[in-house]
GROMACS .gro file of C-alpha atoms in nm:
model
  419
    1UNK     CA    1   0.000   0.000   0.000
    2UNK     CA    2   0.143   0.342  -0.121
    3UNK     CA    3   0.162   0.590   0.175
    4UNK     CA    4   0.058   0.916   0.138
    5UNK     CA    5   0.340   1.193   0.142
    6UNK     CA    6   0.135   1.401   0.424
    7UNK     CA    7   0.174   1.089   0.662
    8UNK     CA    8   0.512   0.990   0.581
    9UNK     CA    9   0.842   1.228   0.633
   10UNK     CA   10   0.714   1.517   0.611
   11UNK     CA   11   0.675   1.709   0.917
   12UNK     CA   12   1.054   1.763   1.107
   13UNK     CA   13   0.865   1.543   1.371
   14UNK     CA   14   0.895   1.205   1.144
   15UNK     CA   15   1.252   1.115   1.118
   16UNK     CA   16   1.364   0.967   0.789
   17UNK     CA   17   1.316   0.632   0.914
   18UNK     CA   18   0.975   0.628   0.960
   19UNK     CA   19   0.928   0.585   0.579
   20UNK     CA   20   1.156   0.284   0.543
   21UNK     CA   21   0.967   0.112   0.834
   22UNK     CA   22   0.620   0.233   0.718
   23UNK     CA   23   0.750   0.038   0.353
   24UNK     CA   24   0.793  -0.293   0.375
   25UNK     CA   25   0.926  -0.413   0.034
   26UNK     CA   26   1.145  -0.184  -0.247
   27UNK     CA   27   0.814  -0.153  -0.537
   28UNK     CA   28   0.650   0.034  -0.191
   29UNK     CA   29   0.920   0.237  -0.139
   30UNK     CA   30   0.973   0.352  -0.482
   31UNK     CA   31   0.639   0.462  -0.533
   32UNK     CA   32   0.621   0.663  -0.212
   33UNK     CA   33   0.948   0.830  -0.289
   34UNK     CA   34   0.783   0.909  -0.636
   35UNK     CA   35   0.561   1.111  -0.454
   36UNK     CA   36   0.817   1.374  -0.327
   37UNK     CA   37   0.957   1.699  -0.473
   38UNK     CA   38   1.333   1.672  -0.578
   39UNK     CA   39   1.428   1.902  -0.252
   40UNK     CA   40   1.259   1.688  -0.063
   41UNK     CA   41   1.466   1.368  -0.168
   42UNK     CA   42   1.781   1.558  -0.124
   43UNK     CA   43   1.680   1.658   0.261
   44UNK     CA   44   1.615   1.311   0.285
   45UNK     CA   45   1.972   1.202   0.184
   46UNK     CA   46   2.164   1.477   0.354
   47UNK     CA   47   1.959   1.305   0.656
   48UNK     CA   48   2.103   1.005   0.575
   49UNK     CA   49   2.440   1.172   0.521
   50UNK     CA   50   2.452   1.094   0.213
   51UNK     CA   51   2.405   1.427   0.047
   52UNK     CA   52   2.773   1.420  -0.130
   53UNK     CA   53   2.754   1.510  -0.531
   54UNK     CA   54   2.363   1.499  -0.538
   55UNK     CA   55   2.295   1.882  -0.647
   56UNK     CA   56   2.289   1.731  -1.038
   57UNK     CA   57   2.093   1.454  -0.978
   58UNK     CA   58   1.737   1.349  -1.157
   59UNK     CA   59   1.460   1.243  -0.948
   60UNK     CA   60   1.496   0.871  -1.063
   61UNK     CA   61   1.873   0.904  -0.946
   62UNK     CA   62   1.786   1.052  -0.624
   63UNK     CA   63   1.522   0.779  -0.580
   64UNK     CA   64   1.751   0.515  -0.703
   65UNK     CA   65   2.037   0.606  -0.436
   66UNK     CA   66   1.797   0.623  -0.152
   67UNK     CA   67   1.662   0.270  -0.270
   68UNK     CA   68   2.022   0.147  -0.270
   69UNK     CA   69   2.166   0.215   0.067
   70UNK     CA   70   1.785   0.172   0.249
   71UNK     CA   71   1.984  -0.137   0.415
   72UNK     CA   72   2.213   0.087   0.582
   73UNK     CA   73   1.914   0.218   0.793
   74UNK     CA   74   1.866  -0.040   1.103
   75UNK     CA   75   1.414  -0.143   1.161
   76UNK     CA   76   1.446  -0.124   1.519
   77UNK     CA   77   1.565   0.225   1.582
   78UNK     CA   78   1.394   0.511   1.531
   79UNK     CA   79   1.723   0.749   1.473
   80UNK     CA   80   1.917   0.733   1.158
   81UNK     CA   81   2.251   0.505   1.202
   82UNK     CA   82   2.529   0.735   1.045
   83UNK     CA   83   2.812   0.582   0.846
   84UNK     CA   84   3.064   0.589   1.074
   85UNK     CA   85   2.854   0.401   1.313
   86UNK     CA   86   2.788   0.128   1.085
   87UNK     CA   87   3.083   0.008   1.017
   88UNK     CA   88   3.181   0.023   1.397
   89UNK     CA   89   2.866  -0.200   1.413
   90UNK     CA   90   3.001  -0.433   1.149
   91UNK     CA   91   3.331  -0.472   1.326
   92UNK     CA   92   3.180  -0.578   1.604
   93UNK     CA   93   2.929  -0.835   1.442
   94UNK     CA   94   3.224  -0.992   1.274
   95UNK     CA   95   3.454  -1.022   1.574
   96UNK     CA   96   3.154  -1.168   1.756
   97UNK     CA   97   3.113  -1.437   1.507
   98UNK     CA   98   3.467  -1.532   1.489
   99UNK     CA   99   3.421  -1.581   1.889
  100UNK     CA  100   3.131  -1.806   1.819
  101UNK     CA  101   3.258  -2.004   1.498
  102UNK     CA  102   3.631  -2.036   1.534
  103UNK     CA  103   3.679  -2.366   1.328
  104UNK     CA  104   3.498  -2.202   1.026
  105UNK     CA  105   3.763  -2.243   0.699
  106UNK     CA  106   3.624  -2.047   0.458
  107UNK     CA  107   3.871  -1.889   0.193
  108UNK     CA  108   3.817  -1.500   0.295
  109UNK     CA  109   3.833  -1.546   0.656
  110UNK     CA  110   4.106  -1.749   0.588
  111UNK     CA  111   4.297  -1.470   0.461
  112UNK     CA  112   4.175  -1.225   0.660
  113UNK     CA  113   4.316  -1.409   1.007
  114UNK     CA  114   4.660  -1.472   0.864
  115UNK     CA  115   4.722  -1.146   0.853
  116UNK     CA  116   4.500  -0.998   1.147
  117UNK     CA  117   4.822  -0.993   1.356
  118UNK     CA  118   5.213  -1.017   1.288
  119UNK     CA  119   5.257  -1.305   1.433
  120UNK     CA  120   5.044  -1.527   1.250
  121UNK     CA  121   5.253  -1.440   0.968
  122UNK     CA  122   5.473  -1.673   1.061
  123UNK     CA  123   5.193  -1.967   0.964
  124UNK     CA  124   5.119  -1.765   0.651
  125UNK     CA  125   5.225  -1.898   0.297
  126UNK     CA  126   5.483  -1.611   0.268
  127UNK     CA  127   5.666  -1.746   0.572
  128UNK     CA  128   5.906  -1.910   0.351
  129UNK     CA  129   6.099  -1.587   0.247
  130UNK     CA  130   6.232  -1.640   0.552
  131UNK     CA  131   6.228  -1.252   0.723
  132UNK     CA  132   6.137  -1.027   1.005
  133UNK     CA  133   5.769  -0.984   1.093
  134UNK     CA  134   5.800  -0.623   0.949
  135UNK     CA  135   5.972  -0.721   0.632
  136UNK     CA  136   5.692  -0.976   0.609
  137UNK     CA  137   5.434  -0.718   0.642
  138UNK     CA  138   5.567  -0.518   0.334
  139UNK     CA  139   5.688  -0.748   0.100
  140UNK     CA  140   5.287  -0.897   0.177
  141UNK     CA  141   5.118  -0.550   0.107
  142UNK     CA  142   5.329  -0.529  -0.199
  143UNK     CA  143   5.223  -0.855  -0.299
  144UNK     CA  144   4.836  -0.787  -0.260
  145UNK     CA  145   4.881  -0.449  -0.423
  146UNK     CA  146   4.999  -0.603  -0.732
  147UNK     CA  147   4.689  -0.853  -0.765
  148UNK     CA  148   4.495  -0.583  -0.703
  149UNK     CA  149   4.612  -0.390  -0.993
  150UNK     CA  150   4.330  -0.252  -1.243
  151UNK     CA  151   4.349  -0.398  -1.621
  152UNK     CA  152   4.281  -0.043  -1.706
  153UNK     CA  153   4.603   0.077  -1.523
  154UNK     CA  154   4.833  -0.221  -1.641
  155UNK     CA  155   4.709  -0.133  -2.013
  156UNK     CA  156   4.807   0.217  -1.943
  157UNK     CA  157   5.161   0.130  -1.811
  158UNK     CA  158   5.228  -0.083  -2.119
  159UNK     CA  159   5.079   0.134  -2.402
  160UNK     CA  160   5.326   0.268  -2.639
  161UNK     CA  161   5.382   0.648  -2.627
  162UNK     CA  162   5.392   0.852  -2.951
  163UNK     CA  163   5.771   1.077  -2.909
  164UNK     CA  164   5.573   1.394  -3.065
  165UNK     CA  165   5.208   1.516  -3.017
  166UNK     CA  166   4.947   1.311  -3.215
  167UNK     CA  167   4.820   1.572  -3.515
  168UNK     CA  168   4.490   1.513  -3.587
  169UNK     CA  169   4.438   1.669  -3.890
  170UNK     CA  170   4.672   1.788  -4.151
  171UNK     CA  171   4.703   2.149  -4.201
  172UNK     CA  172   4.643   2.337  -4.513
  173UNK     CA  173   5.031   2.388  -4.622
  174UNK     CA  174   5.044   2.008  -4.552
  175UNK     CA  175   4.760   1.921  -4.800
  176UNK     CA  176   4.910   2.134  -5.060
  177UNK     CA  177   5.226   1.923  -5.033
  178UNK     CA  178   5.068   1.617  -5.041
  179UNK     CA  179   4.937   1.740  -5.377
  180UNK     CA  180   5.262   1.793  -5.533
  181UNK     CA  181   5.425   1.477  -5.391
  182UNK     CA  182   5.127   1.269  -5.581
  183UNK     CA  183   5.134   1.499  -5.906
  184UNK     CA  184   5.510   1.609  -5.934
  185UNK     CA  185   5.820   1.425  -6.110
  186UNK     CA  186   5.965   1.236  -5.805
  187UNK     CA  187   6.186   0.915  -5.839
  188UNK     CA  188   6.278   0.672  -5.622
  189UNK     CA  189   6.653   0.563  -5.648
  190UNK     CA  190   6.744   0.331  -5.388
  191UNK     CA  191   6.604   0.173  -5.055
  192UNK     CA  192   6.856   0.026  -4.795
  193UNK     CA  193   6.937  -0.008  -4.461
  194UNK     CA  194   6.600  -0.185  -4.367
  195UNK     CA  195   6.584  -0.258  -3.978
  196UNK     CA  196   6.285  -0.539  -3.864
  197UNK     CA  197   6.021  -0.347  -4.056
  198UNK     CA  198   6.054  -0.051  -3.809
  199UNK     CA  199   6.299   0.152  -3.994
  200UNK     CA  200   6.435   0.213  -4.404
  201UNK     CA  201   6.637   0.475  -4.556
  202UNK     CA  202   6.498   0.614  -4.913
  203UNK     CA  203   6.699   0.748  -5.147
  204UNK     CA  204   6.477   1.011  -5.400
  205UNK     CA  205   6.555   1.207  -5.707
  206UNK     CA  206   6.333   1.575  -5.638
  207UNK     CA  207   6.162   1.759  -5.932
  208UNK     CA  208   6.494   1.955  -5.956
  209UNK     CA  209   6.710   1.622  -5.960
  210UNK     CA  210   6.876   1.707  -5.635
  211UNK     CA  211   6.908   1.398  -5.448
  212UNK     CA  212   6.753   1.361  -5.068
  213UNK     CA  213   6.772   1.120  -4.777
  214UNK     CA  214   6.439   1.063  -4.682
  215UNK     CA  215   6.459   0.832  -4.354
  216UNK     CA  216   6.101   0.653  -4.232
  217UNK     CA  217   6.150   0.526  -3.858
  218UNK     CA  218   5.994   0.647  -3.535
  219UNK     CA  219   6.067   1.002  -3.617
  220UNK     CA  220   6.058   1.053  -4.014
  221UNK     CA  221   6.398   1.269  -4.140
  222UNK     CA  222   6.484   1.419  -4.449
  223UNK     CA  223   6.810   1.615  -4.585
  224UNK     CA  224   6.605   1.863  -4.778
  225UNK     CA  225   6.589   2.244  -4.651
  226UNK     CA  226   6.228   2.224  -4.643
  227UNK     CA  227   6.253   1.969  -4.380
  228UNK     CA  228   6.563   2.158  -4.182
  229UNK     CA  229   6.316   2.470  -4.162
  230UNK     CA  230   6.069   2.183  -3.946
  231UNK     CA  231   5.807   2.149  -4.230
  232UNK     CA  232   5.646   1.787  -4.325
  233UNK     CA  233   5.839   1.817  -4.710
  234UNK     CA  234   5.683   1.679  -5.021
  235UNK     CA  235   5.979   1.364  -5.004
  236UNK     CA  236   5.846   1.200  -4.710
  237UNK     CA  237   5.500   1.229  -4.852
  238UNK     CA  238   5.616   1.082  -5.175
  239UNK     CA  239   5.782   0.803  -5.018
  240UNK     CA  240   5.464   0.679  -4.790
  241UNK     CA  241   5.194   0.747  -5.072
  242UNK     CA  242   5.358   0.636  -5.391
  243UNK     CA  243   5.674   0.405  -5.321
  244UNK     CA  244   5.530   0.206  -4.980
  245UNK     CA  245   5.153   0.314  -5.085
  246UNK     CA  246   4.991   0.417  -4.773
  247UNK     CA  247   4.661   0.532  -4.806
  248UNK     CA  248   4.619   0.935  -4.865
  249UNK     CA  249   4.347   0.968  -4.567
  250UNK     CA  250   4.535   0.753  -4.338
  251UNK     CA  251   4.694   0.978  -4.013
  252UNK     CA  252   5.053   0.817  -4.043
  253UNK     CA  253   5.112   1.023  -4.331
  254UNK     CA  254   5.135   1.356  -4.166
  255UNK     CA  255   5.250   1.253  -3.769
  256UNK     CA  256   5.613   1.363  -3.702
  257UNK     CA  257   5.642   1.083  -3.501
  258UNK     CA  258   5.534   0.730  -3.525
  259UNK     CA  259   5.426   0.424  -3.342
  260UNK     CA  260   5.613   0.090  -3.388
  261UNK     CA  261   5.318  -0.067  -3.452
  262UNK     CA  262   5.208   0.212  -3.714
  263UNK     CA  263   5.549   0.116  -3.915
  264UNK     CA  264   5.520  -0.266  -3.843
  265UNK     CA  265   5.179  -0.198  -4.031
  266UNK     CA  266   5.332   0.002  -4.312
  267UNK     CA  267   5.639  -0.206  -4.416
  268UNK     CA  268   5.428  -0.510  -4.399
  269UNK     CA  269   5.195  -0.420  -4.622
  270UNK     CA  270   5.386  -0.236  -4.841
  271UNK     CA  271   5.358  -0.366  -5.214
  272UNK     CA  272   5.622  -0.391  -5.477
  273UNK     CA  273   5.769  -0.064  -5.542
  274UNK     CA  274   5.590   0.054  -5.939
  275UNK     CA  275   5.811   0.075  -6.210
  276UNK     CA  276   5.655   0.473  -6.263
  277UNK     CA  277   5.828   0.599  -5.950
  278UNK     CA  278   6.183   0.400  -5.967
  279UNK     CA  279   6.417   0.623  -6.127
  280UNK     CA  280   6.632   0.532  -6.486
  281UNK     CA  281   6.923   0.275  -6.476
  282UNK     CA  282   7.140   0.547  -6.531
  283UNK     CA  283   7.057   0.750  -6.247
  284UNK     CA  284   7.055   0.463  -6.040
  285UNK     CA  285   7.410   0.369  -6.158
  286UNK     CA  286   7.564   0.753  -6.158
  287UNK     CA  287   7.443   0.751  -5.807
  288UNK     CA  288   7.629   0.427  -5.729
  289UNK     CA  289   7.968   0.557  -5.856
  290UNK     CA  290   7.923   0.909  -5.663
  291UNK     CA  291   7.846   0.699  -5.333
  292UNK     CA  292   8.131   0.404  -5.357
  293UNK     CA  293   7.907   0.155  -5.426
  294UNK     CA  294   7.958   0.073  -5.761
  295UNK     CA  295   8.247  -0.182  -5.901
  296UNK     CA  296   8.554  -0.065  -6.052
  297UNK     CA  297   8.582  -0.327  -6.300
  298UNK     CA  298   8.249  -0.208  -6.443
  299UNK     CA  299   8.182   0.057  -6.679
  300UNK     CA  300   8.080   0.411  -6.583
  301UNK     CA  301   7.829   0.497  -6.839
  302UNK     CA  302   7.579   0.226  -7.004
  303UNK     CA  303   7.585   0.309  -7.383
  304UNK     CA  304   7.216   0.327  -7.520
  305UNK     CA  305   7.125   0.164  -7.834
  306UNK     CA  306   7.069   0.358  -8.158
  307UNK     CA  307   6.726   0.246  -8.285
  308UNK     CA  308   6.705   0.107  -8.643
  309UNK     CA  309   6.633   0.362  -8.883
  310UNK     CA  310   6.386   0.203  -9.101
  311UNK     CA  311   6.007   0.235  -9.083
  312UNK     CA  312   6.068   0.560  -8.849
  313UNK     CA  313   5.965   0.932  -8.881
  314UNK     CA  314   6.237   1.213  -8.740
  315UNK     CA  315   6.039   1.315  -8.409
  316UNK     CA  316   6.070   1.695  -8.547
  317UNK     CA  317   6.000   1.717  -8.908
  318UNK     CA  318   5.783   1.387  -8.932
  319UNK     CA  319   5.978   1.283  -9.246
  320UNK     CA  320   6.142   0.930  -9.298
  321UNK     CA  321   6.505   0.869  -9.287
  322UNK     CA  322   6.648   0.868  -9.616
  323UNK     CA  323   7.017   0.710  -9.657
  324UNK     CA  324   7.191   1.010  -9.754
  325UNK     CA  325   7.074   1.277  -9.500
  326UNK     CA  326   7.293   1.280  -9.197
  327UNK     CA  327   7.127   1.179  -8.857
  328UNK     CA  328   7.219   1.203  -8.492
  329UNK     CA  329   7.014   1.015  -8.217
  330UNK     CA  330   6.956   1.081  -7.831
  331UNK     CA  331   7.165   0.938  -7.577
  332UNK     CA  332   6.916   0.891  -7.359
  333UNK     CA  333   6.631   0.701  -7.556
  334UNK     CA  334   6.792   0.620  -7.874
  335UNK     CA  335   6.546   0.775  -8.103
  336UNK     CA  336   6.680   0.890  -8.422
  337UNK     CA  337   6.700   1.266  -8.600
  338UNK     CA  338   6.809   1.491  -8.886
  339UNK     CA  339   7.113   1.677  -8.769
  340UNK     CA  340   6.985   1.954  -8.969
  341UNK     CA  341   6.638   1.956  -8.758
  342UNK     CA  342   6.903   1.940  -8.493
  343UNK     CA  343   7.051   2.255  -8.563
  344UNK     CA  344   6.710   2.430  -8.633
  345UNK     CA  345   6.591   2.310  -8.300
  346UNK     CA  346   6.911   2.436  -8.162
  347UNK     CA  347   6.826   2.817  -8.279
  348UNK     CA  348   6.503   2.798  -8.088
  349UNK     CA  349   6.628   2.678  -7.797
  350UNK     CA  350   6.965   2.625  -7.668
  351UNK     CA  351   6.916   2.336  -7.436
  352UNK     CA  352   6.742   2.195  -7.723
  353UNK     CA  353   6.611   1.899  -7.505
  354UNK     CA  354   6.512   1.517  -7.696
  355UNK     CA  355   6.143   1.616  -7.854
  356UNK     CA  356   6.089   1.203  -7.700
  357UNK     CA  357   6.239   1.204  -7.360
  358UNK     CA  358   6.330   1.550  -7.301
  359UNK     CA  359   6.646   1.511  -7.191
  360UNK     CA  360   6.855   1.839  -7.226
  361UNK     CA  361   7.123   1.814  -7.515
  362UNK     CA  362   6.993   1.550  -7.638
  363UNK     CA  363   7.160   1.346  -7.342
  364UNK     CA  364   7.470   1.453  -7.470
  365UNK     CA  365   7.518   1.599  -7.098
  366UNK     CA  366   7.430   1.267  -6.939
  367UNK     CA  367   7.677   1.073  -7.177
  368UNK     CA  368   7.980   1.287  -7.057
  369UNK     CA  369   7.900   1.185  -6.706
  370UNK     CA  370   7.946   1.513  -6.521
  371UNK     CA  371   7.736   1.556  -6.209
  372UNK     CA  372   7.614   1.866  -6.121
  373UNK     CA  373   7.620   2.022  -5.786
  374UNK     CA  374   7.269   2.245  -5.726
  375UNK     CA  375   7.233   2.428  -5.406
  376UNK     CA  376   7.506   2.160  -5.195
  377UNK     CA  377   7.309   1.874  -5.305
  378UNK     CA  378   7.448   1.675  -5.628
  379UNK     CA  379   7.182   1.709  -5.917
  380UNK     CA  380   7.110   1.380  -6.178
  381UNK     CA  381   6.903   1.587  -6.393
  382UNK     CA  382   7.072   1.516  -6.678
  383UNK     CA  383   7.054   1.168  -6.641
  384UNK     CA  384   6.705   1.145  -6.600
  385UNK     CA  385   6.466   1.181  -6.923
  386UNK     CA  386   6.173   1.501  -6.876
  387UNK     CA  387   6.342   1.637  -6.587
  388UNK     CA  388   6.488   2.018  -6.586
  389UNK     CA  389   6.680   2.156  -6.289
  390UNK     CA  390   6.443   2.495  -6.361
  391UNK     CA  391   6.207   2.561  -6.031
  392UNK     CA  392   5.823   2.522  -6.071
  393UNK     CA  393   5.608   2.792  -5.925
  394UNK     CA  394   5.306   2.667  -5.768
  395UNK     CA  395   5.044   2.908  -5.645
  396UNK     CA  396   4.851   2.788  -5.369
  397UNK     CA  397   4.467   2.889  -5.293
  398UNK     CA  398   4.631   3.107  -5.013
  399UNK     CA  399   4.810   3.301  -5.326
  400UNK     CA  400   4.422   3.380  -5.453
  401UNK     CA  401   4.275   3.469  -5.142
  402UNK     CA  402   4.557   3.647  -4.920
  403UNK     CA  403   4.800   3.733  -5.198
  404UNK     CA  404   5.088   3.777  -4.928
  405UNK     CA  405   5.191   3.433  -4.855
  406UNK     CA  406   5.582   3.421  -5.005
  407UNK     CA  407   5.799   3.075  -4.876
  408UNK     CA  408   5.949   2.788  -5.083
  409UNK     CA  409   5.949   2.432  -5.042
  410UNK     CA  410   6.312   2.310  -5.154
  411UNK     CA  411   6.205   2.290  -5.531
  412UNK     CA  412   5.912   2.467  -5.515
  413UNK     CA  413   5.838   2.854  -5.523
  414UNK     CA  414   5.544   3.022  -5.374
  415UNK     CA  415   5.481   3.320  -5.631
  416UNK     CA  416   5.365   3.634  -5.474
  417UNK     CA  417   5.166   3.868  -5.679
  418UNK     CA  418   5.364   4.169  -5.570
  419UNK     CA  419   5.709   4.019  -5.727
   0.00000   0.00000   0.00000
């Protein structure tokens, strides 16, 4: 039977109590406490002292925490028990039944009376360590604060810590460079010096043909200015979306530091490197000879084939190769062409690069072997077909909307519109 709120509680007169004796089961009680105001449940539990952290509290919580700790209140006293008296209380229940059952064995009482006092440490399974009471004591709290650990804590004390700041998004200047390291002429020369798929060195050819160390390990490095200045530079970029392939939206791309599991993932699924980005034999091999690693016994320079001359057009004129006109062919592809449409080509431009390949001088520069040193950093240009050692300008959406944004990325110029 639901008790009316007038009769129960609410005059100072009726202690708190009186509505837990008046209720005999919880479905009673909840429906009586349903019928008080919200202030009314909170006097009720700062009666019951336990008005701590309450002031946010819903009705059904309020109701629900008075429900809960109703078996804190004893039947057969009309004053509310406080906390500090109840567990005084319980002491003394439990001493009281050790008096009366002393033979009980159970596995938490057990425990509990081997280490009750320091002597009956001595009978305790850690007697065998074989030291003073007090040495006992601590090496036994030790012991029980270990199995008492958390699995939340011990995952926290063995997860692995990033050695810079997580970035959760990439910035605008990083987007941008992601766009030139997938659209830009970047080559892959070499990869050595893998360590148990956590670390590889990366050898790449810019859009200059400088050559740069790009290093992928906990803390990705790379020798090009942009990098020194402590910018994310176009290399590294190239080297995790085009030569090991990692996915464009994935965060490892643009972290400064990463997790060993992030490059176990990386080098593990890495695919075969694609013929598109691997740079030409001969770059490969003129970078050889300038680091050491190359053989003496072998030759310098590969010689490229001259291509037959029959059944093919001159790549300026269009005309066929007839067997008195004197040809010429490119070093670097082995295409045939007039020497005079050399020479006219020559008067329009001086470089005049392979109309096929584009390789300046018709690899004639590439074919003497000289390396060129651009900026401190030796340049394989020449040895590389469609590359130039001229700068690209890129203008960036900032250079539209601001118009006052002037840097440069290594190889790349920002233009401004006041220059």
């Amino acid at each position: 039977m639901v008790k009316k709120k007038s009769e129960l509680s609410k005059s100072e007169n009726n202690p708190p109590n009186t509505l837990f004796n008046h209720c005999n089961d919880e479905q009673t009680l909840r429906e009586t406490l349903h019928a008080f105001k919200v202030v009314e449940l909170k006097d009720l539990l700062k009666k019951m002292e336990l008005g701590k952290g309450i002031s946010g509290l819903r009705k059904e919580q309020l109701i629900e925490r008075i429900v809960t700790h109703r078996p804190l209140l004893p039947s057969n006293n009309n004053e509310l028990e406080k906390p500090s008296q109840l567990v005084k209380r319980k002491h003394e229940q439990d001493d009281e039944e050790e008096i009366k059952t002393p033979t009980k064995t159970s596995s938490s009482q057990t425990t509990s009376s081997q280490f009750t006092s320091p002597s009956s440490l001595i009978n305790s399974p850690f007697a065998s360590l074989n030291v003073s009471t007090p040495a006992a004591s601590s090496s036994t709290s030790s012991i029980l604060h270990e199995s008492v650990t958390s699995p939340k804590k011990k995952a926290k004390l063995t997860e692995e810590k990033r050695k810079a700041r997580f970035v959760p998004k990439p910035s605008i200047a990083t987007k941008e460079r992601i766009e030139r390291a997938m659209t830009q002429r970047l080559y892959l020369i070499e990869r050595k010096n893998r360590v148990d798929n956590l670390e590889e060195e990366f050898v790449v050819l810019g859009s200059t043909g400088n050559v740069y160390n790009v290093n992928i390990c906990e803390v990705p490095k790379c020798s090009c200015p942009d990098f020194e200045k402590g910018h994310l530079c176009k290399h590294i970029l190239f080297v995790f979306l085009r030569v090991l392939r990692v996915s464009q939206f994935s965060h490892c791309i643009y972290q400064k530091a990463l997790l060993r599991s992030e490059l176990e993932s990386i080098f593990k699924d890495a695919p075969p490197i694609p013929s598109s980005v691997q740079a030409s034999e001969r770059v490969v091999k003129e970078y050889k000879h300038l680091s050491g690693e190359a053989q003496e016994n072998s030759e310098q320079f590969s010689t490229v084939k001259r291509r037959p001359l029959q059944d093919v057009h001159c790549p300026i004129c269009y005309e066929t190769f007839g067997g008195s006109e004197k040809t010429d062919f490119c070093k670097m592809c082995g295409n045939n062409i007039h020497q005079d449409c050399i020479k006219m080509w020559k008067s329009f431009n001086p470089n005049f690069p392979c109309p096929v390949c584009r390789a300046p001088q018709l690899g004639n520069l590439a074919a003497t072997g000289k390396v060129v040193e651009n900026e401190g950093y030796a340049n394989l240009a020449d040895f590389q077909s469609g590359m130039t050692r001229e700068r690209e300008y890129y203008h960036s959406p900032r250079w539209y909307s601001r118009r006052r944004y002037y840097g440069d990325d290594d190889e790349d110029y920002y233009e401004s519109a006041y220059e």
